[in-house]
Amino acid sequence: MSRIAVKMDTDTIPVTGVQELDKHLDELLADPTLLPTAKLFDDVELQLTDANIPPLIPTLLPKITEILKQYQQDPSILCSLAIKLLGPLNFTQIMSLASEESIIQALRSPAPSANILAMTVLEKAARSPSDAAILAMMNNVVTNFLAQWLSAPQVGVGEKGSKVLGDLLDVDCDTRPPDGLSVNGMEIAVRKPPGQGLVWRRIFQDRDIYDLILSHCTDGRLSSQQQSLAQGRLLRVLPRLAALNFRAVTWTDFTDLNQRYANFNGNGGLLHFAALHMIDKEDMLVHLNLIDFFEALLSIQRVTPFSTYKMETLSKLVKDATTQDDTLKKAILTLPERTIPEEAEDLTRFIHEVINSQ
């Protein structure tokens, strides 16, 4: 086997099999119908560390990127190695090696491994406000990311997309809680400097993206099963986003889209759409998602800074949601019983404040 030596301080750590893998990548480039030789990929990938990856990137990553553009077989092995190679790189370094078009192609791929590879690249932008701001300018990338997050049938792709979206909006938030937030021992927002708010504006103030989200969750463009998955993904991410910027998720200027997709008037934003107008409550699974959503929303909002706007909005939201939904109302009233003891009393008080201010 060949050995390419990678310098590490005083040690030289050999990575075996790189030349053989490089030759195999040339073969896959020449014939996209070939099956990959898994052992060649595995042997190299298992040896990789953040320290010995950088010298291999110029050799391996451009070829993998080109293969993925035309590959006709399952790309899981290729994507796995690509993710490992991207490990030590930041977002701007990756985007100097990969085009926006290649990210979009991976997002649109029917292969979940390609979707997750692309989302792993976008996740890098959540490491700093400046990188998030760069991503916010890539309108087509953001649009395709949100579309695939909502429409992918694979649970793993949906979960990855939810995490990436939440982390991006977290680091980009310009109104973030200065001391962070934790609920039931789980960290919702970490303590860090505010971001620039550009990703927030891209998602919540872009008419096309607001249209995309509402249409994927309501108008039948997806199968009924996939629409339910899309609704569940939106419901799960919104409580975290509401903790970061309550105003952004409860207000929109696109009232005509509210009317078109959900048949309601007014400036209520994605939170109102999801909580009151999105789901069929006869669907038991989706209704359970709605109950989980309200429980998470109220638990988190208990520890966010007080505002009259917040309390009035929550009060009306709960009132409208529970008027003809006794199951939801009972779940909200008994929520403190399912909360850790140290927080149950405060949560009871907060819920009664919300309900009694109606």
Tab-separated table of C-alpha atoms in Angstrom:
chain	number	residue	atom	x	y	z
A	1	MET	CA	0.000	0.000	0.000
A	2	SER	CA	1.086	3.588	-0.604
A	3	ARG	CA	1.841	5.963	2.224
A	4	ILE	CA	1.405	9.711	2.077
A	5	ALA	CA	3.082	11.285	5.110
A	6	VAL	CA	1.236	14.079	6.866
A	7	LYS	CA	3.321	16.364	9.083
A	8	MET	CA	2.143	16.808	12.666
A	9	ASP	CA	4.508	18.848	14.847
A	10	THR	CA	7.353	16.398	15.574
A	11	ASP	CA	5.531	13.285	14.403
A	12	THR	CA	4.858	11.973	10.945
A	13	ILE	CA	1.584	10.074	10.824
A	14	PRO	CA	1.193	7.917	7.704
A	15	VAL	CA	-2.213	7.753	6.019
A	16	THR	CA	-2.281	4.551	4.028
A	17	GLY	CA	-4.305	3.941	0.909
A	18	VAL	CA	-4.630	7.523	-0.293
A	19	GLN	CA	-3.034	6.925	-3.695
A	20	GLU	CA	-5.247	3.901	-4.317
A	21	LEU	CA	-8.327	5.894	-3.319
A	22	ASP	CA	-7.263	8.810	-5.502
A	23	LYS	CA	-6.937	6.459	-8.478
A	24	HIS	CA	-10.370	4.982	-7.713
A	25	LEU	CA	-11.877	8.469	-7.635
A	26	ASP	CA	-10.501	9.015	-11.156
A	27	GLU	CA	-12.244	5.822	-12.229
A	28	LEU	CA	-15.550	7.005	-10.748
A	29	LEU	CA	-15.139	10.341	-12.492
A	30	ALA	CA	-14.656	8.576	-15.801
A	31	ASP	CA	-17.604	6.200	-15.297
A	32	PRO	CA	-20.443	7.408	-12.995
A	33	THR	CA	-22.110	3.993	-13.257
A	34	LEU	CA	-19.294	2.237	-11.366
A	35	LEU	CA	-19.928	1.000	-7.861
A	36	PRO	CA	-17.506	2.439	-5.293
A	37	THR	CA	-15.052	0.119	-3.609
A	38	ALA	CA	-16.120	0.591	-0.021
A	39	LYS	CA	-12.912	-0.750	1.521
A	40	LEU	CA	-10.772	1.938	-0.137
A	41	PHE	CA	-12.963	4.673	1.341
A	42	ASP	CA	-13.257	3.056	4.758
A	43	ASP	CA	-9.522	2.417	5.102
A	44	VAL	CA	-8.706	6.088	4.537
A	45	GLU	CA	-11.647	7.566	6.457
A	46	LEU	CA	-10.885	5.599	9.612
A	47	GLN	CA	-7.400	7.130	9.757
A	48	LEU	CA	-8.447	10.752	9.368
A	49	THR	CA	-8.104	13.346	12.128
A	50	ASP	CA	-8.415	17.131	12.154
A	51	ALA	CA	-4.626	17.269	12.125
A	52	ASN	CA	-3.969	15.058	9.099
A	53	ILE	CA	-6.963	16.034	6.957
A	54	PRO	CA	-5.846	19.450	5.562
A	55	PRO	CA	-3.069	18.157	3.239
A	56	LEU	CA	-5.508	15.644	1.725
A	57	ILE	CA	-8.278	18.132	0.944
A	58	PRO	CA	-6.814	19.484	-2.340
A	59	THR	CA	-6.300	15.915	-3.564
A	60	LEU	CA	-9.577	14.281	-2.598
A	61	LEU	CA	-12.338	16.846	-2.069
A	62	PRO	CA	-12.481	18.449	-5.565
A	63	LYS	CA	-12.769	15.013	-7.160
A	64	ILE	CA	-15.491	13.897	-4.741
A	65	THR	CA	-17.400	17.111	-5.472
A	66	GLU	CA	-17.208	16.510	-9.217
A	67	ILE	CA	-18.247	12.873	-8.886
A	68	LEU	CA	-21.302	13.802	-6.835
A	69	LYS	CA	-22.514	16.122	-9.601
A	70	GLN	CA	-22.978	13.194	-11.981
A	71	TYR	CA	-23.013	10.087	-9.805
A	72	GLN	CA	-25.685	7.480	-10.554
A	73	GLN	CA	-25.137	5.121	-7.606
A	74	ASP	CA	-25.832	5.502	-3.872
A	75	PRO	CA	-23.445	8.305	-2.838
A	76	SER	CA	-23.416	7.461	0.884
A	77	ILE	CA	-19.755	6.383	0.940
A	78	LEU	CA	-18.660	9.474	-0.966
A	79	CYS	CA	-20.713	11.789	1.254
A	80	SER	CA	-19.389	10.205	4.432
A	81	LEU	CA	-15.775	10.821	3.388
A	82	ALA	CA	-16.616	14.343	2.224
A	83	ILE	CA	-18.157	15.195	5.612
A	84	LYS	CA	-15.024	13.894	7.352
A	85	LEU	CA	-12.781	15.965	5.073
A	86	LEU	CA	-14.843	19.095	5.746
A	87	GLY	CA	-14.437	18.665	9.514
A	88	PRO	CA	-11.609	21.164	10.160
A	89	LEU	CA	-12.784	23.732	7.588
A	90	ASN	CA	-14.945	26.772	8.291
A	91	PHE	CA	-17.836	27.939	6.110
A	92	THR	CA	-15.913	30.427	3.982
A	93	GLN	CA	-13.136	27.899	3.348
A	94	ILE	CA	-15.668	25.343	2.149
A	95	MET	CA	-17.418	27.838	-0.103
A	96	SER	CA	-14.072	28.598	-1.734
A	97	LEU	CA	-13.959	24.928	-2.748
A	98	ALA	CA	-17.654	24.306	-3.517
A	99	SER	CA	-20.046	26.466	-5.516
A	100	GLU	CA	-23.539	27.499	-4.452
A	101	GLU	CA	-24.817	25.428	-7.363
A	102	SER	CA	-23.168	22.274	-6.020
A	103	ILE	CA	-24.730	22.856	-2.579
A	104	ILE	CA	-28.149	23.321	-4.186
A	105	GLN	CA	-27.694	20.170	-6.281
A	106	ALA	CA	-26.882	18.189	-3.137
A	107	LEU	CA	-29.911	19.633	-1.345
A	108	ARG	CA	-32.173	18.630	-4.229
A	109	SER	CA	-30.731	15.131	-4.500
A	110	PRO	CA	-33.053	12.193	-3.784
A	111	ALA	CA	-30.203	10.682	-1.756
A	112	PRO	CA	-30.483	11.582	1.959
A	113	SER	CA	-26.703	11.316	2.374
A	114	ALA	CA	-26.274	14.136	-0.161
A	115	ASN	CA	-28.893	16.246	1.636
A	116	ILE	CA	-27.094	15.766	4.947
A	117	LEU	CA	-23.734	16.611	3.344
A	118	ALA	CA	-25.146	19.906	2.076
A	119	MET	CA	-26.758	20.680	5.428
A	120	THR	CA	-23.440	19.920	7.144
A	121	VAL	CA	-21.884	22.647	5.016
A	122	LEU	CA	-24.630	25.112	5.983
A	123	GLU	CA	-24.210	24.118	9.624
A	124	LYS	CA	-20.689	25.529	9.448
A	125	ALA	CA	-22.229	28.979	8.964
A	126	ALA	CA	-23.778	28.681	12.425
A	127	ARG	CA	-20.336	28.946	14.005
A	128	SER	CA	-20.118	32.733	13.685
A	129	PRO	CA	-22.432	35.701	12.982
A	130	SER	CA	-20.247	36.762	10.060
A	131	ASP	CA	-20.561	33.369	8.342
A	132	ALA	CA	-24.319	33.337	8.969
A	133	ALA	CA	-24.519	36.760	7.346
A	134	ILE	CA	-22.692	35.429	4.274
A	135	LEU	CA	-25.146	32.543	4.004
A	136	ALA	CA	-28.088	34.940	4.303
A	137	MET	CA	-26.982	36.528	1.018
A	138	MET	CA	-27.231	33.151	-0.755
A	139	ASN	CA	-30.952	33.364	-1.396
A	140	ASN	CA	-31.241	30.267	-3.596
A	141	VAL	CA	-29.270	28.149	-1.131
A	142	VAL	CA	-31.492	29.207	1.780
A	143	THR	CA	-34.651	28.613	-0.264
A	144	ASN	CA	-33.596	25.133	-1.338
A	145	PHE	CA	-32.490	24.276	2.187
A	146	LEU	CA	-35.891	25.161	3.640
A	147	ALA	CA	-37.726	23.308	0.873
A	148	GLN	CA	-35.718	20.130	1.449
A	149	TRP	CA	-36.010	20.434	5.244
A	150	LEU	CA	-39.797	20.425	4.923
A	151	SER	CA	-40.204	17.971	2.052
A	152	ALA	CA	-37.595	15.257	2.656
A	153	PRO	CA	-39.323	11.996	3.639
A	154	GLN	CA	-36.361	10.787	5.702
A	155	VAL	CA	-36.514	11.533	9.433
A	156	GLY	CA	-32.744	11.997	9.611
A	157	VAL	CA	-32.786	14.754	6.993
A	158	GLY	CA	-35.637	16.512	8.788
A	159	GLU	CA	-33.858	16.349	12.141
A	160	LYS	CA	-30.599	17.602	10.644
A	161	GLY	CA	-32.432	20.469	8.942
A	162	SER	CA	-34.217	21.459	12.153
A	163	LYS	CA	-30.940	21.604	14.056
A	164	VAL	CA	-29.173	23.583	11.328
A	165	LEU	CA	-32.046	26.076	11.042
A	166	GLY	CA	-32.239	26.568	14.798
A	167	ASP	CA	-28.473	26.981	15.166
A	168	LEU	CA	-28.270	29.456	12.275
A	169	LEU	CA	-31.043	31.631	13.685
A	170	ASP	CA	-29.493	31.351	17.135
A	171	VAL	CA	-26.069	32.665	16.130
A	172	ASP	CA	-27.611	35.298	13.825
A	173	CYS	CA	-30.150	36.623	16.342
A	174	ASP	CA	-29.726	40.342	17.058
A	175	THR	CA	-32.191	40.320	19.981
A	176	ARG	CA	-30.915	37.227	21.750
A	177	PRO	CA	-31.290	36.830	25.539
A	178	PRO	CA	-27.993	38.169	26.949
A	179	ASP	CA	-27.624	35.423	29.564
A	180	GLY	CA	-28.886	32.516	27.461
A	181	LEU	CA	-31.871	30.315	28.288
A	182	SER	CA	-32.368	26.863	29.755
A	183	VAL	CA	-35.561	24.954	30.495
A	184	ASN	CA	-35.819	21.688	32.417
A	185	GLY	CA	-32.044	21.581	32.404
A	186	MET	CA	-31.903	21.816	28.591
A	187	GLU	CA	-30.046	24.736	27.031
A	188	ILE	CA	-32.234	26.600	24.541
A	189	ALA	CA	-29.933	29.525	23.773
A	190	VAL	CA	-26.340	29.885	24.859
A	191	ARG	CA	-24.775	33.068	26.138
A	192	LYS	CA	-23.025	34.742	23.214
A	193	PRO	CA	-22.836	38.146	21.481
A	194	PRO	CA	-25.768	39.173	19.262
A	195	GLY	CA	-25.697	38.453	15.539
A	196	GLN	CA	-26.605	40.647	12.587
A	197	GLY	CA	-30.175	39.430	12.022
A	198	LEU	CA	-29.698	38.866	8.292
A	199	VAL	CA	-30.804	35.218	8.300
A	200	TRP	CA	-33.890	36.245	10.274
A	201	ARG	CA	-34.736	38.856	7.676
A	202	ARG	CA	-34.106	36.411	4.855
A	203	ILE	CA	-36.541	33.871	6.307
A	204	PHE	CA	-39.194	36.015	7.978
A	205	GLN	CA	-39.251	39.081	5.720
A	206	ASP	CA	-38.821	37.422	2.328
A	207	ARG	CA	-42.201	36.963	0.663
A	208	ASP	CA	-41.111	33.976	-1.440
A	209	ILE	CA	-39.783	32.091	1.574
A	210	TYR	CA	-42.882	32.823	3.668
A	211	ASP	CA	-44.930	31.536	0.724
A	212	LEU	CA	-42.744	28.426	0.517
A	213	ILE	CA	-43.200	27.536	4.192
A	214	LEU	CA	-46.970	28.061	4.220
A	215	SER	CA	-47.505	26.223	0.949
A	216	HIS	CA	-45.438	23.187	1.964
A	217	CYS	CA	-47.456	22.863	5.174
A	218	THR	CA	-50.979	23.355	3.818
A	219	ASP	CA	-51.811	23.328	0.127
A	220	GLY	CA	-51.380	19.686	-0.825
A	221	ARG	CA	-48.225	20.037	-2.905
A	222	LEU	CA	-46.824	17.257	-0.694
A	223	SER	CA	-48.425	13.898	0.033
A	224	SER	CA	-50.594	13.856	3.152
A	225	GLN	CA	-47.951	11.885	5.035
A	226	GLN	CA	-45.147	14.245	4.021
A	227	GLN	CA	-47.271	17.299	4.760
A	228	SER	CA	-47.772	15.962	8.286
A	229	LEU	CA	-43.993	15.560	8.604
A	230	ALA	CA	-43.467	19.131	7.396
A	231	GLN	CA	-46.012	20.428	9.891
A	232	GLY	CA	-44.342	18.513	12.704
A	233	ARG	CA	-40.928	19.928	11.791
A	234	LEU	CA	-42.247	23.488	11.839
A	235	LEU	CA	-44.030	22.935	15.161
A	236	ARG	CA	-40.883	21.546	16.786
A	237	VAL	CA	-38.564	24.371	15.751
A	238	LEU	CA	-40.856	27.324	16.487
A	239	PRO	CA	-40.684	27.326	20.328
A	240	ARG	CA	-36.902	27.739	20.174
A	241	LEU	CA	-37.201	30.515	17.589
A	242	ALA	CA	-39.895	32.244	19.647
A	243	ALA	CA	-37.470	32.329	22.582
A	244	LEU	CA	-34.882	34.087	20.433
A	245	ASN	CA	-37.107	36.626	18.673
A	246	PHE	CA	-40.765	36.520	19.686
A	247	ARG	CA	-41.743	39.451	17.504
A	248	ALA	CA	-40.335	37.888	14.330
A	249	VAL	CA	-42.379	34.684	14.636
A	250	THR	CA	-45.619	36.402	15.663
A	251	TRP	CA	-45.828	39.114	13.007
A	252	THR	CA	-45.831	39.222	9.214
A	253	ASP	CA	-46.534	41.788	6.539
A	254	PHE	CA	-47.756	39.092	4.131
A	255	THR	CA	-51.394	39.035	5.210
A	256	ASP	CA	-52.548	37.982	1.738
A	257	LEU	CA	-50.526	34.764	2.060
A	258	ASN	CA	-52.158	34.062	5.421
A	259	GLN	CA	-55.503	34.405	3.687
A	260	ARG	CA	-54.514	32.302	0.682
A	261	TYR	CA	-53.044	29.331	2.513
A	262	ALA	CA	-54.756	29.351	5.898
A	263	ASN	CA	-57.882	31.456	5.404
A	264	PHE	CA	-57.188	33.909	8.193
A	265	ASN	CA	-56.801	37.673	8.158
A	266	GLY	CA	-54.378	39.789	10.098
A	267	ASN	CA	-50.649	40.087	10.712
A	268	GLY	CA	-50.169	36.925	12.760
A	269	GLY	CA	-46.879	35.304	11.788
A	270	LEU	CA	-45.648	31.725	11.560
A	271	LEU	CA	-46.463	31.073	15.217
A	272	HIS	CA	-50.148	31.905	14.666
A	273	PHE	CA	-50.233	29.979	11.407
A	274	ALA	CA	-48.770	26.844	12.987
A	275	ALA	CA	-50.675	27.021	16.270
A	276	LEU	CA	-54.130	27.907	14.997
A	277	HIS	CA	-54.537	27.391	11.260
A	278	MET	CA	-52.177	24.734	9.950
A	279	ILE	CA	-53.285	21.331	11.146
A	280	ASP	CA	-56.283	19.062	10.967
A	281	LYS	CA	-57.035	18.269	14.611
A	282	GLU	CA	-58.785	15.080	13.541
A	283	ASP	CA	-55.336	13.721	12.689
A	284	MET	CA	-54.339	12.347	16.084
A	285	LEU	CA	-50.591	12.281	15.415
A	286	VAL	CA	-50.463	15.882	14.252
A	287	HIS	CA	-52.692	16.917	17.152
A	288	LEU	CA	-50.182	15.348	19.544
A	289	ASN	CA	-47.487	17.410	17.831
A	290	LEU	CA	-49.593	20.510	18.468
A	291	ILE	CA	-49.892	19.660	22.180
A	292	ASP	CA	-46.132	19.135	22.392
A	293	PHE	CA	-45.660	22.475	20.646
A	294	PHE	CA	-47.781	24.390	23.160
A	295	GLU	CA	-46.101	22.670	26.097
A	296	ALA	CA	-42.638	23.564	24.752
A	297	LEU	CA	-43.707	27.111	23.860
A	298	LEU	CA	-45.114	27.912	27.313
A	299	SER	CA	-42.257	26.216	29.158
A	300	ILE	CA	-39.699	28.285	27.276
A	301	GLN	CA	-41.635	31.561	27.327
A	302	ARG	CA	-41.795	31.350	31.116
A	303	VAL	CA	-38.070	32.104	31.274
A	304	THR	CA	-37.873	34.718	28.505
A	305	PRO	CA	-37.967	38.438	29.424
A	306	PHE	CA	-41.404	39.818	30.295
A	307	SER	CA	-43.225	42.091	27.876
A	308	THR	CA	-46.841	43.153	27.633
A	309	TYR	CA	-46.814	42.232	23.950
A	310	LYS	CA	-45.621	38.725	24.755
A	311	MET	CA	-48.231	38.117	27.443
A	312	GLU	CA	-51.089	39.519	25.378
A	313	THR	CA	-50.042	37.487	22.330
A	314	LEU	CA	-49.676	34.244	24.278
A	315	SER	CA	-52.966	34.812	26.052
A	316	LYS	CA	-54.917	35.245	22.835
A	317	LEU	CA	-53.081	32.351	21.198
A	318	VAL	CA	-53.938	29.964	24.045
A	319	LYS	CA	-57.529	31.173	24.200
A	320	ASP	CA	-58.063	30.722	20.457
A	321	ALA	CA	-56.361	27.323	20.435
A	322	THR	CA	-58.250	25.861	23.388
A	323	THR	CA	-61.735	27.237	22.741
A	324	GLN	CA	-62.868	24.006	21.129
A	325	ASP	CA	-59.985	21.765	22.149
A	326	ASP	CA	-60.435	20.404	25.661
A	327	THR	CA	-57.583	17.931	25.222
A	328	LEU	CA	-55.133	20.740	24.547
A	329	LYS	CA	-56.474	22.834	27.420
A	330	LYS	CA	-56.105	19.955	29.864
A	331	ALA	CA	-52.554	19.304	28.665
A	332	ILE	CA	-51.606	22.949	29.224
A	333	LEU	CA	-53.148	23.084	32.712
A	334	THR	CA	-51.442	19.871	33.798
A	335	LEU	CA	-48.084	20.707	32.225
A	336	PRO	CA	-46.447	21.639	35.577
A	337	GLU	CA	-47.061	18.072	36.752
A	338	ARG	CA	-44.698	16.888	33.993
A	339	THR	CA	-42.038	19.498	34.744
A	340	ILE	CA	-39.023	19.108	37.012
A	341	PRO	CA	-40.008	20.078	40.586
A	342	GLU	CA	-37.701	23.116	40.756
A	343	GLU	CA	-39.573	24.777	37.887
A	344	ALA	CA	-43.123	23.478	38.380
A	345	GLU	CA	-44.305	26.236	40.720
A	346	ASP	CA	-43.099	29.056	38.487
A	347	LEU	CA	-44.604	27.360	35.446
A	348	THR	CA	-47.971	26.991	37.208
A	349	ARG	CA	-47.943	30.689	38.018
A	350	PHE	CA	-46.970	31.624	34.460
A	351	ILE	CA	-49.700	29.484	32.861
A	352	HIS	CA	-52.342	30.997	35.109
A	353	GLU	CA	-51.084	34.478	34.238
A	354	VAL	CA	-51.448	33.642	30.561
A	355	ILE	CA	-54.927	32.155	30.962
A	356	ASN	CA	-56.268	34.750	33.400
A	357	SER	CA	-55.128	37.696	31.324
A	358	GLN	CA	-57.565	36.700	28.593
